[in-house]
Coordinates of N, CA and C in Angstrom, one line a residue:
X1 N -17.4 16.4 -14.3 CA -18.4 15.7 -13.4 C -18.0 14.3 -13.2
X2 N -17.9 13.5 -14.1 CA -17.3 12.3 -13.9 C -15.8 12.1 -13.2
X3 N -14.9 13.4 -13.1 CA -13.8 12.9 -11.9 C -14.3 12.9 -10.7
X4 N -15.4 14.6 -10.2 CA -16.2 14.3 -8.7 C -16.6 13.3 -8.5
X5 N -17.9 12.5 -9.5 CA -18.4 11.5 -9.2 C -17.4 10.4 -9.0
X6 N -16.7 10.1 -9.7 CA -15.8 9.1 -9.4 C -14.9 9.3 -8.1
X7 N -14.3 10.1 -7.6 CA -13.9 10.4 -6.2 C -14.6 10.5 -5.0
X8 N -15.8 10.4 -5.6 CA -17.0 10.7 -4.5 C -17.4 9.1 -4.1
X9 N -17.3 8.2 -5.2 CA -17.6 6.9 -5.2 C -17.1 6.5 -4.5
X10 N -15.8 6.0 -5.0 CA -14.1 5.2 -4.4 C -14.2 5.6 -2.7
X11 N -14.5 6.7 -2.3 CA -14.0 7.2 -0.9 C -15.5 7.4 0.4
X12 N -16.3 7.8 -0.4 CA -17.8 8.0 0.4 C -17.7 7.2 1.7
X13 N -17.7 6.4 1.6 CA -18.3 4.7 2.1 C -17.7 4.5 3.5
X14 N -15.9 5.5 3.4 CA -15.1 5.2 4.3 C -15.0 6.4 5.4
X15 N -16.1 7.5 5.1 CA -16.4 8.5 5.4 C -17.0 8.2 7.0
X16 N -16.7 9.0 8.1 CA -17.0 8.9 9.4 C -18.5 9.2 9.3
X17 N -19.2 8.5 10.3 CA -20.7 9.1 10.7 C -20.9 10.1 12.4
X18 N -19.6 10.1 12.9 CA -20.0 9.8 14.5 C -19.3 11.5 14.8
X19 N -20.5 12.4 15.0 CA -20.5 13.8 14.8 C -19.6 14.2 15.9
X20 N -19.1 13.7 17.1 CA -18.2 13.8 18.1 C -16.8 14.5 16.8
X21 N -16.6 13.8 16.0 CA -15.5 14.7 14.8 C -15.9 14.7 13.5
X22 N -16.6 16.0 14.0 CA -17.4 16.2 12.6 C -16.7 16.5 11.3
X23 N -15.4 17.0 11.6 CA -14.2 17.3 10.5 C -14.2 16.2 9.4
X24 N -14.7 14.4 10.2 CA -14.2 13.4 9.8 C -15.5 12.8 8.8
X25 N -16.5 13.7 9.0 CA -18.2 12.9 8.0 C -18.0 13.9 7.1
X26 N -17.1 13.9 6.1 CA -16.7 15.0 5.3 C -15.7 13.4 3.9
X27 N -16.1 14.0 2.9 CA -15.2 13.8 1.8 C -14.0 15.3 1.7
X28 N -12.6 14.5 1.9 CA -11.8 15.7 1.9 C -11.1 15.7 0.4
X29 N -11.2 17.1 0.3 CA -10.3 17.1 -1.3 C -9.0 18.3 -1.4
X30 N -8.0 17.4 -1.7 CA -6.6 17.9 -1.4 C -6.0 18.4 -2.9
X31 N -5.8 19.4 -3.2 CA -6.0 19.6 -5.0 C -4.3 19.8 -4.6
X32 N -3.8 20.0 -5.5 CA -2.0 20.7 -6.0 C -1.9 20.9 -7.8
X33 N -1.1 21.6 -7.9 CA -0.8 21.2 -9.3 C -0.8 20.5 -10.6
X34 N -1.6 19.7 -11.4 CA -1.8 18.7 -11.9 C -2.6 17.3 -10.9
X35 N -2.9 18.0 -10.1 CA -3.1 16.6 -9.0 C -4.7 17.0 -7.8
X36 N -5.4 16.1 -7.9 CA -6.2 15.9 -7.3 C -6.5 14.8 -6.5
X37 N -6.6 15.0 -4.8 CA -6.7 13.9 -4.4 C -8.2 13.7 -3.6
X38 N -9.2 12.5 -3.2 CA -10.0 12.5 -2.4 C -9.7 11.7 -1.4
X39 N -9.9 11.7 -0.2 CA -9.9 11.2 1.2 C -11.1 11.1 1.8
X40 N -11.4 9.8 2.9 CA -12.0 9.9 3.5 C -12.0 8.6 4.6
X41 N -12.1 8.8 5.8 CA -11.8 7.9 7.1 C -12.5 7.9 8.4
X42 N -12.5 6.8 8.3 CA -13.7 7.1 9.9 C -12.8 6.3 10.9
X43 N -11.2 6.6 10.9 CA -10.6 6.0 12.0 C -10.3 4.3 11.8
X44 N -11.0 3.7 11.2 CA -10.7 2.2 11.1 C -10.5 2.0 9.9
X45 N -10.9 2.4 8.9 CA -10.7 2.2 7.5 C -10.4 4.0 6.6
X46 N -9.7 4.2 6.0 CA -9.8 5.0 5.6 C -9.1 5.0 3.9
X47 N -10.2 5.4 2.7 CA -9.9 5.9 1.1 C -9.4 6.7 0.7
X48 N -7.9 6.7 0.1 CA -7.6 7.6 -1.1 C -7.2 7.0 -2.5
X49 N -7.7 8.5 -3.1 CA -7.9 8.3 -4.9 C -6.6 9.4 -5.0
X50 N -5.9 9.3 -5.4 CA -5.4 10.0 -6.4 C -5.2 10.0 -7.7
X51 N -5.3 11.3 -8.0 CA -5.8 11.5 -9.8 C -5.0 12.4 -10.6
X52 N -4.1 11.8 -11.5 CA -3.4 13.0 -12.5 C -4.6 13.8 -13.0
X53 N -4.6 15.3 -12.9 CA -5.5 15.8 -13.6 C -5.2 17.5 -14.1
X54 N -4.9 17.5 -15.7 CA -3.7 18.9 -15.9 C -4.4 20.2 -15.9
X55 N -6.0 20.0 -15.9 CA -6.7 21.0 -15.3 C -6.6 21.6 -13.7
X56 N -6.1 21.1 -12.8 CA -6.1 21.3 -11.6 C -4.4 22.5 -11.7
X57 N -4.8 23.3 -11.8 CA -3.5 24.8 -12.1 C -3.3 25.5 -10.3
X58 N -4.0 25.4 -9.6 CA -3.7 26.0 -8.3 C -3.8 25.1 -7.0
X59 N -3.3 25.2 -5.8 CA -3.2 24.2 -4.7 C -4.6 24.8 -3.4
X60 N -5.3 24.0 -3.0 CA -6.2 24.2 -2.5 C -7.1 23.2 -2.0
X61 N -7.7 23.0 -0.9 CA -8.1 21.7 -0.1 C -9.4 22.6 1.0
X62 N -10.6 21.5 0.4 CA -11.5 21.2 1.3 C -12.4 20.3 1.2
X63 N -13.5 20.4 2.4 CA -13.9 19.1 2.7 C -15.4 19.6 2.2
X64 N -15.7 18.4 2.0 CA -17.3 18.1 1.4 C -18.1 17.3 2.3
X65 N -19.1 18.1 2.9 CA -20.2 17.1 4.2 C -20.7 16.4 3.6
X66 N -20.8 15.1 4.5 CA -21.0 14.0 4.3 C -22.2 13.5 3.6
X67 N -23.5 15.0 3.9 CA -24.9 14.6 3.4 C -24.8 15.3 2.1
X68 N -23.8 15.9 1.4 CA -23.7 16.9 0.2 C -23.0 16.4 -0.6
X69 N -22.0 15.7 0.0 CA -21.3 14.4 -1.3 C -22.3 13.4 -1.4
X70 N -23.5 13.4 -0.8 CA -24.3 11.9 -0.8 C -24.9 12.4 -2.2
X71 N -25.8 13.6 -2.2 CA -26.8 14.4 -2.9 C -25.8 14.6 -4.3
X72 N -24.5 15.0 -4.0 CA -23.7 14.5 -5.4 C -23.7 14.1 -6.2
X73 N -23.4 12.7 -5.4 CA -23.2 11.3 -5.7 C -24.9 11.1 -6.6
X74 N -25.8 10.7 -5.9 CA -27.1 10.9 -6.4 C -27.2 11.7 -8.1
X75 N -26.8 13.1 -7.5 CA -27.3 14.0 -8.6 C -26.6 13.9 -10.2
X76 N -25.0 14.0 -10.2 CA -24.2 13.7 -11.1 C -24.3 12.2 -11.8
X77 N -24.1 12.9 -13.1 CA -23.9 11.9 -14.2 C -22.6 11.6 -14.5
X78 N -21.9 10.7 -15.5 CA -20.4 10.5 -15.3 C -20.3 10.6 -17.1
X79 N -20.4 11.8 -17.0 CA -20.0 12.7 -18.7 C -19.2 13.6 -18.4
X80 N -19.2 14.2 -19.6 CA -18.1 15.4 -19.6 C -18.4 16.6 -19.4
X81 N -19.2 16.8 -18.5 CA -20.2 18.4 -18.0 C -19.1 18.9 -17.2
X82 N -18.8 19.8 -16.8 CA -18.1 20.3 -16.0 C -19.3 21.0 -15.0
X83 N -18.7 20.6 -13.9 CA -18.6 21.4 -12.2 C -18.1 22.7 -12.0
X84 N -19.0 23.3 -11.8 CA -18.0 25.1 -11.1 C -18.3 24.7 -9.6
X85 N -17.0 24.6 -8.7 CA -17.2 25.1 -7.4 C -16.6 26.1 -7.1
X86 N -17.3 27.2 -6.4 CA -17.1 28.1 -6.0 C -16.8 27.9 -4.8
X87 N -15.5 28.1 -3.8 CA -14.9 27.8 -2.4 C -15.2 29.6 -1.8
X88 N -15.5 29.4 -0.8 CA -15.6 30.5 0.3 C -14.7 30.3 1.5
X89 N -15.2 31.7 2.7 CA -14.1 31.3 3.9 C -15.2 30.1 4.5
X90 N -16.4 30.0 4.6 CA -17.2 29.0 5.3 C -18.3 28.4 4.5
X91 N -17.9 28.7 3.2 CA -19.4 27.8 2.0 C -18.7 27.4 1.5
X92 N -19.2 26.7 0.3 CA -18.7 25.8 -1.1 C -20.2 25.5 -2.1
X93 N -19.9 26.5 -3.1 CA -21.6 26.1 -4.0 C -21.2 25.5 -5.2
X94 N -21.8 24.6 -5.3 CA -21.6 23.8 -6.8 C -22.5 23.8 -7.3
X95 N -22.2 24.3 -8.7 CA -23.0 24.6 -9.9 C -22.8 23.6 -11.1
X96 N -24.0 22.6 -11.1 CA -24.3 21.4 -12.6 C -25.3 22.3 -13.0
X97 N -24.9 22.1 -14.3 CA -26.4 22.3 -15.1 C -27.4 23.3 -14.8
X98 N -28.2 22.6 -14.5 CA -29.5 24.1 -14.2 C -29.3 24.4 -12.3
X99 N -28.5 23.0 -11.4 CA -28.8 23.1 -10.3 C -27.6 23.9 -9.8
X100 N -28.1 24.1 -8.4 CA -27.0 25.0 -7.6 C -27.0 24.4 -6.3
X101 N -26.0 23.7 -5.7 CA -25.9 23.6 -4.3 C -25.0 24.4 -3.4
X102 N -25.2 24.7 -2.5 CA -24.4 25.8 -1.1 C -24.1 24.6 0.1
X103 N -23.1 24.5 0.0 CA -22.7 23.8 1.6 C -22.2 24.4 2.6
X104 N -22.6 24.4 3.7 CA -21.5 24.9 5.0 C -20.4 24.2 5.1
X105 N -19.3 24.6 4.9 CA -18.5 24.3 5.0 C -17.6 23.8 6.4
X106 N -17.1 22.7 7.0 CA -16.9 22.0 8.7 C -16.0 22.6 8.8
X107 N -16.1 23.2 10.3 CA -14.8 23.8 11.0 C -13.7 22.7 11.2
X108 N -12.8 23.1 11.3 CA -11.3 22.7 11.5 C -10.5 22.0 10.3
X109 N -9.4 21.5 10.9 CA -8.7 20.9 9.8 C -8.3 19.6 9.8
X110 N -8.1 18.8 8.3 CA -8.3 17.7 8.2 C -7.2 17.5 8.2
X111 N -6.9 15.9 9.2 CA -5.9 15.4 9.9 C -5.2 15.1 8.3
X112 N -4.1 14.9 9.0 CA -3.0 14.4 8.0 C -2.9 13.2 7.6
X113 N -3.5 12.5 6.6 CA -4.2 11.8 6.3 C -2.7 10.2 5.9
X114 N -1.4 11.4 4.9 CA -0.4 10.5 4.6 C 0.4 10.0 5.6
X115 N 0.0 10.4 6.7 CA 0.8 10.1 7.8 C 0.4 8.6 8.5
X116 N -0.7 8.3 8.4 CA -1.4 7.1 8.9 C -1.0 5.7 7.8
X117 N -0.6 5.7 6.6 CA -0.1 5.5 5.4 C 0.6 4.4 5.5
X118 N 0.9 3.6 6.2 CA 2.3 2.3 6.3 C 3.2 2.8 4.9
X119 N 4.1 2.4 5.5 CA 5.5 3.1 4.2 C 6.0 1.4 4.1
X120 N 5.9 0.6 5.2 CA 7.1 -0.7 5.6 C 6.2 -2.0 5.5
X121 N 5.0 -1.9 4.5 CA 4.2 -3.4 4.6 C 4.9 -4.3 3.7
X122 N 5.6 -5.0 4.1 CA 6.7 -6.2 2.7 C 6.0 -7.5 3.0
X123 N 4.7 -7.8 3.6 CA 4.4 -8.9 3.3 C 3.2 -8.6 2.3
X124 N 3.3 -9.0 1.3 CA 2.4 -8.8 -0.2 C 1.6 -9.8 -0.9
X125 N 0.6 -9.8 -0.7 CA -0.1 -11.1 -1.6 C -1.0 -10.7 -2.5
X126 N -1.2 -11.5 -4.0 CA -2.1 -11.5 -5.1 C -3.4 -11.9 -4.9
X127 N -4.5 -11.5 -5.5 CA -5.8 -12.7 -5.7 C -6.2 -11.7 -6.1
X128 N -7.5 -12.7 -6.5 CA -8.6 -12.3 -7.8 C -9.4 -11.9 -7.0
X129 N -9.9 -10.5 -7.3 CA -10.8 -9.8 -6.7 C -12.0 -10.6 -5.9
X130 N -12.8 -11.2 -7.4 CA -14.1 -11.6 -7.0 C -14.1 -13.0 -6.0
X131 N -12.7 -13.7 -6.2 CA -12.6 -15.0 -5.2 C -12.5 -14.6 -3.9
X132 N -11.8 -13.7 -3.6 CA -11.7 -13.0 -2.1 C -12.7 -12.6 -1.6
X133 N -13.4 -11.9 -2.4 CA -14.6 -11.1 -2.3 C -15.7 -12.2 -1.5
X134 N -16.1 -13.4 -2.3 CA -16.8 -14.2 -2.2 C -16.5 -15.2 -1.2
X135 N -15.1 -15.4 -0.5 CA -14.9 -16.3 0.3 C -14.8 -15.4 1.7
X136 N -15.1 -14.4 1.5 CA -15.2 -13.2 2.9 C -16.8 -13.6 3.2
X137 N -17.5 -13.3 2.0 CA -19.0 -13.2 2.4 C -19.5 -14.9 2.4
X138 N -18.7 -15.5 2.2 CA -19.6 -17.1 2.5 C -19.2 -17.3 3.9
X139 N -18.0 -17.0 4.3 CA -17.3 -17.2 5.7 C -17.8 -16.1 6.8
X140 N -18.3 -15.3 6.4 CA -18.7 -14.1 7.6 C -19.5 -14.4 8.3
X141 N -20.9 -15.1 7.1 CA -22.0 -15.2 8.0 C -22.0 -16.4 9.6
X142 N -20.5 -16.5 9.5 CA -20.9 -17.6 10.5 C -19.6 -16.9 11.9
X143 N -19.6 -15.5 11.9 CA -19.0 -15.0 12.5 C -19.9 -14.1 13.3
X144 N -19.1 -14.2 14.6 CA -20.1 -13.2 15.8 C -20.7 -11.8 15.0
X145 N -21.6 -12.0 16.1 CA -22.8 -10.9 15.5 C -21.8 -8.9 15.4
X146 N -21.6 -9.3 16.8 CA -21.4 -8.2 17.1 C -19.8 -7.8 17.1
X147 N -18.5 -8.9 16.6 CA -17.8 -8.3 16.3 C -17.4 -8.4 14.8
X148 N -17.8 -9.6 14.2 CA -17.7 -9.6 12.5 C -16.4 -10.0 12.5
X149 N -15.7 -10.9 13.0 CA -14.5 -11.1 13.3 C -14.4 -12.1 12.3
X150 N -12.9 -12.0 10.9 CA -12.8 -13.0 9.9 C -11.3 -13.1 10.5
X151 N -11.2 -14.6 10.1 CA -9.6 -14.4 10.3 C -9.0 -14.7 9.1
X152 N -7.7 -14.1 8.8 CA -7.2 -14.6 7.5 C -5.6 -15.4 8.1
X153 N -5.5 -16.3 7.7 CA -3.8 -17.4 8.2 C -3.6 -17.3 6.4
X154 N -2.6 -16.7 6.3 CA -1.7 -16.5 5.1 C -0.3 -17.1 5.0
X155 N -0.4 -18.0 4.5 CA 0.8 -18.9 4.2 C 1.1 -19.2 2.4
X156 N 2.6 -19.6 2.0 CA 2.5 -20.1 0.9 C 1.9 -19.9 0.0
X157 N 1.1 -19.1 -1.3 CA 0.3 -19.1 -1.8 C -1.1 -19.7 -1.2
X158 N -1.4 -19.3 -0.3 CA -2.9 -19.5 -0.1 C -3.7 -19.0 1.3
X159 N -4.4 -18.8 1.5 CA -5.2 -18.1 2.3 C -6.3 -19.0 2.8
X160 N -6.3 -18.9 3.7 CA -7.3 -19.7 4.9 C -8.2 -18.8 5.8
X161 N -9.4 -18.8 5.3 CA -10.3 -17.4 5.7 C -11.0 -18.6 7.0
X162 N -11.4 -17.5 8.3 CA -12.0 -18.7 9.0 C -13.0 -17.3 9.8
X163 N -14.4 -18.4 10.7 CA -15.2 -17.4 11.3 C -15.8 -18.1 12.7
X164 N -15.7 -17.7 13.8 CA -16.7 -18.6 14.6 C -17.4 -17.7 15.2
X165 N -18.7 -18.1 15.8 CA -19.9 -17.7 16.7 C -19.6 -18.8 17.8
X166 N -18.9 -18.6 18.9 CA -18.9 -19.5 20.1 C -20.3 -19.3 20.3
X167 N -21.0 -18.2 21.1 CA -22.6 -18.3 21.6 C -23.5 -19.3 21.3
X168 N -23.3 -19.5 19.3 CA -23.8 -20.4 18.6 C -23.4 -21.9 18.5
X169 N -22.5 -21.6 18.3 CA -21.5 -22.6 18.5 C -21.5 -23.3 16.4
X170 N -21.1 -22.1 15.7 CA -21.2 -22.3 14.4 C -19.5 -21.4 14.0
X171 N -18.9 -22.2 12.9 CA -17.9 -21.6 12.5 C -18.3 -22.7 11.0
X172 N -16.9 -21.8 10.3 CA -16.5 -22.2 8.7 C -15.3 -21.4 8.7
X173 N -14.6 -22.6 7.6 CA -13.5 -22.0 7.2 C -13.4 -22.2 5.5
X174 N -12.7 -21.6 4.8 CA -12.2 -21.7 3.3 C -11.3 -21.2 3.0
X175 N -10.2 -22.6 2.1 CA -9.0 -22.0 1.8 C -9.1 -21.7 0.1
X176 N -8.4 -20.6 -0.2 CA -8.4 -19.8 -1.1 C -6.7 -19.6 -2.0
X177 N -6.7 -19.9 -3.6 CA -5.2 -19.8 -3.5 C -5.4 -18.5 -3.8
X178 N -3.5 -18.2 -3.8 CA -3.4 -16.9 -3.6 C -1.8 -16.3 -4.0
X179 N -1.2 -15.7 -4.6 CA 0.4 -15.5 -5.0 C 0.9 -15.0 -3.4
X180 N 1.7 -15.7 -3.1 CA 2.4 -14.8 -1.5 C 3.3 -15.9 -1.4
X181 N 4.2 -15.2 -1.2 CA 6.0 -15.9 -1.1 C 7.1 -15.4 0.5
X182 N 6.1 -14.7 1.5 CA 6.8 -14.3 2.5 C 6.5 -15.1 3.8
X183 N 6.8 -15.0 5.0 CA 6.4 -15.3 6.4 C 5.2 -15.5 6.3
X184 N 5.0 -16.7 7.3 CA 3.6 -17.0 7.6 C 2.7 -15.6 8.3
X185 N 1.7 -15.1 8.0 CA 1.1 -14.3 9.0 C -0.7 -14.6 9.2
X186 N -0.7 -14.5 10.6 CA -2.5 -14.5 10.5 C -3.0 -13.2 11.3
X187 N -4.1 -12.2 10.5 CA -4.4 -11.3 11.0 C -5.8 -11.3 10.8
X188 N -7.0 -11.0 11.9 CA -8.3 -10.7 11.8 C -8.6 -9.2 11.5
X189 N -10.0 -8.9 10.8 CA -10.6 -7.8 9.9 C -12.4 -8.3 10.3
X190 N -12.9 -7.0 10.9 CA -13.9 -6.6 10.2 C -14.8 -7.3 9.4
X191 N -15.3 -8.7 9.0 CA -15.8 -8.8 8.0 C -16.6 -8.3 7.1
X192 N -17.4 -7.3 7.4 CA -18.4 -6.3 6.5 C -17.3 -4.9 6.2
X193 N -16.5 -4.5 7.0 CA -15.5 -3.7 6.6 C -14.7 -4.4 5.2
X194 N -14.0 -5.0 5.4 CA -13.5 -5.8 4.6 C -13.8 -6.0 3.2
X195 N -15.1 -6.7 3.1 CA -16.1 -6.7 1.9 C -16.1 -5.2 1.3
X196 N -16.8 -4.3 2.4 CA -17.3 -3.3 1.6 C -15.7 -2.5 0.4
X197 N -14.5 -2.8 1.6 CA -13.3 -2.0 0.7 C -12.9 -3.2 -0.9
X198 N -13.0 -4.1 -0.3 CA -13.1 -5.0 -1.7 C -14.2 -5.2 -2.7
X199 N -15.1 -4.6 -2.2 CA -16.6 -4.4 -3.4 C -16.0 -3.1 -4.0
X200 N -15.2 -2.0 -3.0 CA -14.7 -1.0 -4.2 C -13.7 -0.9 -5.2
X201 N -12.9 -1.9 -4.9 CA -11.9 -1.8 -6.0 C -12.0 -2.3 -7.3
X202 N -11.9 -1.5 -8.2 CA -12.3 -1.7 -9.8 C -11.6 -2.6 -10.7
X203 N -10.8 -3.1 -10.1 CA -9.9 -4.4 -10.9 C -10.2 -5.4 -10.6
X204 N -9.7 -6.5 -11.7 CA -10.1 -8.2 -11.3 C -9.5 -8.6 -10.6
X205 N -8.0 -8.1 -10.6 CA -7.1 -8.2 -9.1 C -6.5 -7.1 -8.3
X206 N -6.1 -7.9 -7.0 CA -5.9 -6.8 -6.3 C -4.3 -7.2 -5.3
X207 N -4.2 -6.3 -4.6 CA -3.2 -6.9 -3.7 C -3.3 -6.5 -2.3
X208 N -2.7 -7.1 -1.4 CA -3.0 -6.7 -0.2 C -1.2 -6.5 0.2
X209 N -1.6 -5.7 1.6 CA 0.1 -5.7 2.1 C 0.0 -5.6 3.9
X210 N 0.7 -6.1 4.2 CA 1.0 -5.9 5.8 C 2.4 -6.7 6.4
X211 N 2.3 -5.9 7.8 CA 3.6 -5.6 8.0 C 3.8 -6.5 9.6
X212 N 2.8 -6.5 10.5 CA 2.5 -7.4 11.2 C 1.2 -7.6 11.8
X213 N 0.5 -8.2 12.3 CA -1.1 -8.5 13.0 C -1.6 -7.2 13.5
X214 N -1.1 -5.9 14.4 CA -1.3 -5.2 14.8 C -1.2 -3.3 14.2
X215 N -0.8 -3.7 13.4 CA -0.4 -2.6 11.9 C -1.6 -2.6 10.6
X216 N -1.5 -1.4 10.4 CA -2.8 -1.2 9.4 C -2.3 -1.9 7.8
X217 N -3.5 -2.4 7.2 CA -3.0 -3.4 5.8 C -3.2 -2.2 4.4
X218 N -3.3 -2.9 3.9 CA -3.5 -1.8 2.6 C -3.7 -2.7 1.5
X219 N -5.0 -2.4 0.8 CA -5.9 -3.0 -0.3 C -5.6 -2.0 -1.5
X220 N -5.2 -2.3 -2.5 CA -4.8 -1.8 -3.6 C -5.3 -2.4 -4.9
X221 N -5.7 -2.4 -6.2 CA -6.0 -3.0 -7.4 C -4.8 -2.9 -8.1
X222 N -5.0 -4.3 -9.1 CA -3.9 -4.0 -9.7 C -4.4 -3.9 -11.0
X223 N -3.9 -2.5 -11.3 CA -4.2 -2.0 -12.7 C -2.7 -1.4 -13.4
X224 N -2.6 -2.0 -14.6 CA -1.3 -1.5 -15.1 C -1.3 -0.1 -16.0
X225 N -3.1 -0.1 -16.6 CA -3.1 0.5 -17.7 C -2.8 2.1 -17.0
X226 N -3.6 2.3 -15.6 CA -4.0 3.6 -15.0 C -2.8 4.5 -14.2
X227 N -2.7 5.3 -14.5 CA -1.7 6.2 -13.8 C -2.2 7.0 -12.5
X228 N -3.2 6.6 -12.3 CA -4.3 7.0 -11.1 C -3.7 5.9 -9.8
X229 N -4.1 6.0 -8.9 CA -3.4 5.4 -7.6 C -5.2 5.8 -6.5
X230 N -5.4 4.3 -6.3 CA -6.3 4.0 -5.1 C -6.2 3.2 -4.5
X231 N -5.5 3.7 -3.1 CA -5.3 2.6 -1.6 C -6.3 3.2 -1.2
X232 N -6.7 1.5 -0.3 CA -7.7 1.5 1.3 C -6.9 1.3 2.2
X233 N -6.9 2.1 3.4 CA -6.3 1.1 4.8 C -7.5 0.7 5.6
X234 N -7.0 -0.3 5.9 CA -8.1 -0.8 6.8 C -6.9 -1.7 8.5
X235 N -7.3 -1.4 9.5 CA -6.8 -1.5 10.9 C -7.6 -2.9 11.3
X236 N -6.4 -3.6 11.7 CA -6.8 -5.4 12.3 C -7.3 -4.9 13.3
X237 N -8.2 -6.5 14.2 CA -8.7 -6.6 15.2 C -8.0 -7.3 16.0
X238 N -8.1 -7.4 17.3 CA -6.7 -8.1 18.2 C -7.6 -9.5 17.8
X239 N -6.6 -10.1 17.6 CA -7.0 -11.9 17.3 C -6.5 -12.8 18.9
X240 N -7.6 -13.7 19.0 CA -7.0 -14.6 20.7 C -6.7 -15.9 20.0
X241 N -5.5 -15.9 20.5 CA -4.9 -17.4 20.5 C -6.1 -18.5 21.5

C-alpha cells in the first residue's frame, strides 16, 4: 500500500483535468520486471517515479482515473498491507482491507511518455529545496494574474527570480545563491506550476537542468541514499525581451 500511495502522491498533481483527452486525467502505471513506474501529465508539466520493486514478476500497464487515484490517495495508509488489483479488458478493482473499489477503465493508449524526456539538458544547477521554494512564492505574488509568469536569469552560481504586473504596475525581484558553472541562461515558468513541482520533491536539495529557453527543464532531488528515480518536466513560457 505504501508504494501505490507513494506513486499516487509524487505524480497526482501533474495529472490532466481537461476531458477533451481523457486518456490524460488518469495516473498511468507502466509495471516490467522488477520495475514499477507511475506517470502522469497534463501536457505542460508532467511526473515520473520510478521504483525498483522485486515483487513486480510480469510486464503490464494501466491507467488509473483521475477521481479513483484521488479516493486512493484519501483511502490508503502507508504500511505494509498489501493491495490486490485485479486488471480486466475494461475494469480494474482494488481490494484494501475490508474495501473493494471497481474502476472503468479509459479507452486508448497512453502516449509515450519517455519520449517527451530531454536526453541533452547540460545546463545544470544546485539549490536547496526550501530556498527556491520560498523565493518562487515571495516573488509570484507580484506576477500577472493570469499568466503567473516568474522569470529565472541564471548566471554564475546564482539565480535572480523576477515578476511584474504591468496593469498594476508592481514587480519584485530576488537573488538567490545557487551551484551552476555553465552559460548564462534566462527562462520563464509558470509560477504556481513551478511551486507546486518543487513542494513535491522530497529532498533538501534538488537540481534543475535545461538545454535552452524554449525546451522542457527537468526538476530532480538530489538523494544519494535512494535507488528510486523521480523527474518533473515542466515546459517554459515564451519570455519578451
Amino acid at each position: 500500500s505504501k508504494v501505490l500511495l507513494n506513486g499516487i502522491e509524487k505524480t497526482i498533481f501533474c495529472a490532466s483535468t481537461d476531458d477533451l483527452r481523457p486518456i490524460m486525467t488518469s495516473v498511468y502505471l507502466d509495471i516490467a520486471e522488477g520495475q514499477i513506474n507511475f506517470v502522469a501529465s497534463d501536457g505542460h508539466k508532467l511526473a515520473l517515479l520510478e521504483l525498483h520493486d522485486r515483487s513486480m514478476t510480469e510486464t503490464t500497464n494501466f491507467v488509473i482515473p483521475l477521481k479513483i487515484a484521488t479516493i486512493l490517495k484519501s483511502l490508503i495508509k502507508p504500511s505494509d498491507e498489501l493491495i490486490n488489483i485485479f486488471i480486466g479488458s475494461n475494469s480494474a478493482r482494488f481490494e484494501y482491507g475490508s474495501e473493494s473499489i471497481v474502476a472503468t477503465l479509459i479507452e486508448g493508449k497512453y502516449p509515450n511518455y519517455r519520449s517527451v524526456i530531454p536526453q541533452g539538458n547540460d545546463k545544470i544547477l544546485s539549490i536547496g529545496t526550501a530556498e527556491l521554494k520560498g523565493a518562487i512564492k515571495r516573488v509570484s505574488v507580484f506576477s500577472n494574474q493570469s499568466s503567473s509568469l516568474v522569470k529565472l536569469e541564471i548566471t554564475t552560481d546564482q539565480i535572480k527570480l523576477s515578476a511584474q504586473d504591468i496593469d498594476f504596475s508592481t514587480a519584485a525581484e530576488e537573488i538567490v545563491a545557487c551551484e551552476y558553472s555553465n552559460k548564462p541562461i534566462a527562462i520563464g515558468f509558470k509560477g504556481h506550476f513551478l511551486t507546486e513541482l518543487i513542494s513535491a520533491v522530497p529532498s533538501s536539495d534538488l537540481q534543475m537542468s535545461f538545454s535552452d529557453p524554449s525546451r522542457a527543464s527537468l526538476i530532480t532531488p538530489v538523494d544519494q541514499e535512494s535507488e528510486d528515480k523521480l523527474t518533473y518536466l515542466l515546459m517554459p513560457m515564451m519570455l519578451n525581451n
